[in-house]
XYZ file of C-alpha atoms in Angstrom:
147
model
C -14.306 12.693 -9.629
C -16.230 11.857 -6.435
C -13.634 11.937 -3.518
C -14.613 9.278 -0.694
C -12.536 9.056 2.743
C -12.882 6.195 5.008
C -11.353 6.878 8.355
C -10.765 3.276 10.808
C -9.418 4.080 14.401
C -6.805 1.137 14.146
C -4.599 -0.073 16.402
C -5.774 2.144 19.420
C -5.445 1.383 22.604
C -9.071 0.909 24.047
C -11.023 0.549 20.420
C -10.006 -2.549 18.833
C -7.571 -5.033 19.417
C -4.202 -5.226 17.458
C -5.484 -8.667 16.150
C -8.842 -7.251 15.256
C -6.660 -4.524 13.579
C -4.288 -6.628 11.299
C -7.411 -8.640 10.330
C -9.380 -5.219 9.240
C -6.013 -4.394 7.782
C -5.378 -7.073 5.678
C -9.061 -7.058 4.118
C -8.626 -3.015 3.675
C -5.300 -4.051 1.291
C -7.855 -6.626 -0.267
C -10.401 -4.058 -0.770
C -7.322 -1.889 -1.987
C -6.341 -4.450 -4.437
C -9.246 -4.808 -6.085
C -10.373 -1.268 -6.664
C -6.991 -1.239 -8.611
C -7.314 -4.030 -10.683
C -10.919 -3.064 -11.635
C -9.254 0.598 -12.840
C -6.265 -1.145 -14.497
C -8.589 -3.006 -16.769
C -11.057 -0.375 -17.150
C -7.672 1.850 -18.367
C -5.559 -0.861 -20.127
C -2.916 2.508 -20.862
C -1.975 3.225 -17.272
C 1.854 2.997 -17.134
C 3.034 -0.236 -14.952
C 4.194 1.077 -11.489
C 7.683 0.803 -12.869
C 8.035 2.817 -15.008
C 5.294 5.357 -14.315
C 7.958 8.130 -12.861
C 6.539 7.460 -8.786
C 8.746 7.153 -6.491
C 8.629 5.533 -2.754
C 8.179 8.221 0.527
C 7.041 7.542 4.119
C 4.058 8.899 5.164
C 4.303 11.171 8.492
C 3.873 9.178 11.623
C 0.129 8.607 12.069
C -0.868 10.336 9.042
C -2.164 6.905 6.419
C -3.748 8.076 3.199
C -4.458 5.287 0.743
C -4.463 5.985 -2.553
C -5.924 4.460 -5.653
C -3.863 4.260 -8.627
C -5.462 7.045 -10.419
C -5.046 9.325 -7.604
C -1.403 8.120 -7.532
C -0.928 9.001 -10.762
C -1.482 12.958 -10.241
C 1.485 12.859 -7.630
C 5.106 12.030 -7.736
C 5.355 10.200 -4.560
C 3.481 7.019 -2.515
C 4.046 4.795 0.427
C 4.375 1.303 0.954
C 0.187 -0.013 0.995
C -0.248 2.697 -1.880
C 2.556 0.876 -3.857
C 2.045 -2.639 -3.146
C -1.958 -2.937 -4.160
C -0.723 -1.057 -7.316
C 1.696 -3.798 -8.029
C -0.719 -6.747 -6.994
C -3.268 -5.132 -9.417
C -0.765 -5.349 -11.937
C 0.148 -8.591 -11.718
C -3.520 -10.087 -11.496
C -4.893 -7.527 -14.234
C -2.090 -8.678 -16.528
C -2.925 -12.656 -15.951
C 1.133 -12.810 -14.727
C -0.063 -13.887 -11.267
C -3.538 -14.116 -10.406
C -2.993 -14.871 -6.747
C -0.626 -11.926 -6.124
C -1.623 -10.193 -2.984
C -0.892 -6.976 -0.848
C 0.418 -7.910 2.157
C 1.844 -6.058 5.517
C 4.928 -7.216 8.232
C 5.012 -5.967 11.190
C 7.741 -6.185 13.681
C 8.000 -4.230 17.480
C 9.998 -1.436 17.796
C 9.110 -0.306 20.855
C 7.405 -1.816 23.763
C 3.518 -2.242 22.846
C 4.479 -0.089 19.578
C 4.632 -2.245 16.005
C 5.763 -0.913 12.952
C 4.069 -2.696 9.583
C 5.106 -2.427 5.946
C 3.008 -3.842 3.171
C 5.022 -5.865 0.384
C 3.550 -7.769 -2.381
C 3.039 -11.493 -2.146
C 3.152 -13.812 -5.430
C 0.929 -16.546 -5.369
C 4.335 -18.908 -5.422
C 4.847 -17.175 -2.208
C 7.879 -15.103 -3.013
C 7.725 -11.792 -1.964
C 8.520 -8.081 -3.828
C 8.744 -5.314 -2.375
C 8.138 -2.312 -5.059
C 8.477 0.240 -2.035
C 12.463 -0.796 -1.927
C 12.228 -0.576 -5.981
C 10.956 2.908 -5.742
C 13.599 3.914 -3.714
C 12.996 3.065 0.100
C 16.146 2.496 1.829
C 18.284 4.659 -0.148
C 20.801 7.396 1.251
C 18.920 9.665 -0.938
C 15.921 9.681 0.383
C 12.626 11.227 -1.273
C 10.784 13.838 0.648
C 8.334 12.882 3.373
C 4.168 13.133 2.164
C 3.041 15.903 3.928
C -1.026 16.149 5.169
């Protein structure tokens, strides 16, 4: 397996603008996306997300490793853009929604600081969010990823 890291300098102060960010962002969860559905039909036996035994943790703060839904599969645990392209994948590799889409919210939590979390989008416009599924936002909470 060939092992290729990409590494973006988003959402810094003095490299690229926060707009120029969420637009890079959005095409990277495209990009994402796609990679996944390609594997999900090249491997028609991959286990849905659902019931594949992963469950949801936060990455640490300013650590973002993507991964693809084979490299998922040799953990236990993924984040929110990790679980969302898996589930868009799904649902356009499947035919059930061709227009599904990863997508990411962001909302200020501190003064020039935004938080985002990526959901998935259906192409009627509803919106699931398989990180909440996989346990996000439960008093038990999974461990945090680790670098």
């Amino acid at each position: 397996m060939q092992e290729i890291r990409l590494h973006w300098e988003l959402f810094k102060s003095g490299v690229l603008s926060r707009r120029t960010s969420e637009l890079i962002m959005g095409r990277l969860l495209s990009l994402q996306t796609l990679v996944n559905v390609e594997y999900l039909r090249t491997h028609p036996d991959t286990p849905a997300l659902y019931d594949s035994g992963l469950r949801y943790a936060a990455e640490g703060a300013y650590n973002e490793e993507w991964k693809s839904i084979p490299v998922a599969l040799t953990g236990d645990v993924l984040d929110c853009e990790d679980a969302a392209t898996f589930r868009a994948a799904e649902l356009i590799a499947s035919g059930d929604d061709p227009e599904a889409r990863a997508v990411f919210r962001g909302r200020m939590i501190a003064p020039g600081r935004r938080l985002y979390h990526v959901v998935t989008r259906r192409g009627d416009g509803t919106i699931e969010d398989p990180s909440r599924v996989l346990g996000m936002g439960t008093r038990k909470r999974p461990r945090r990823l680790t670098p």
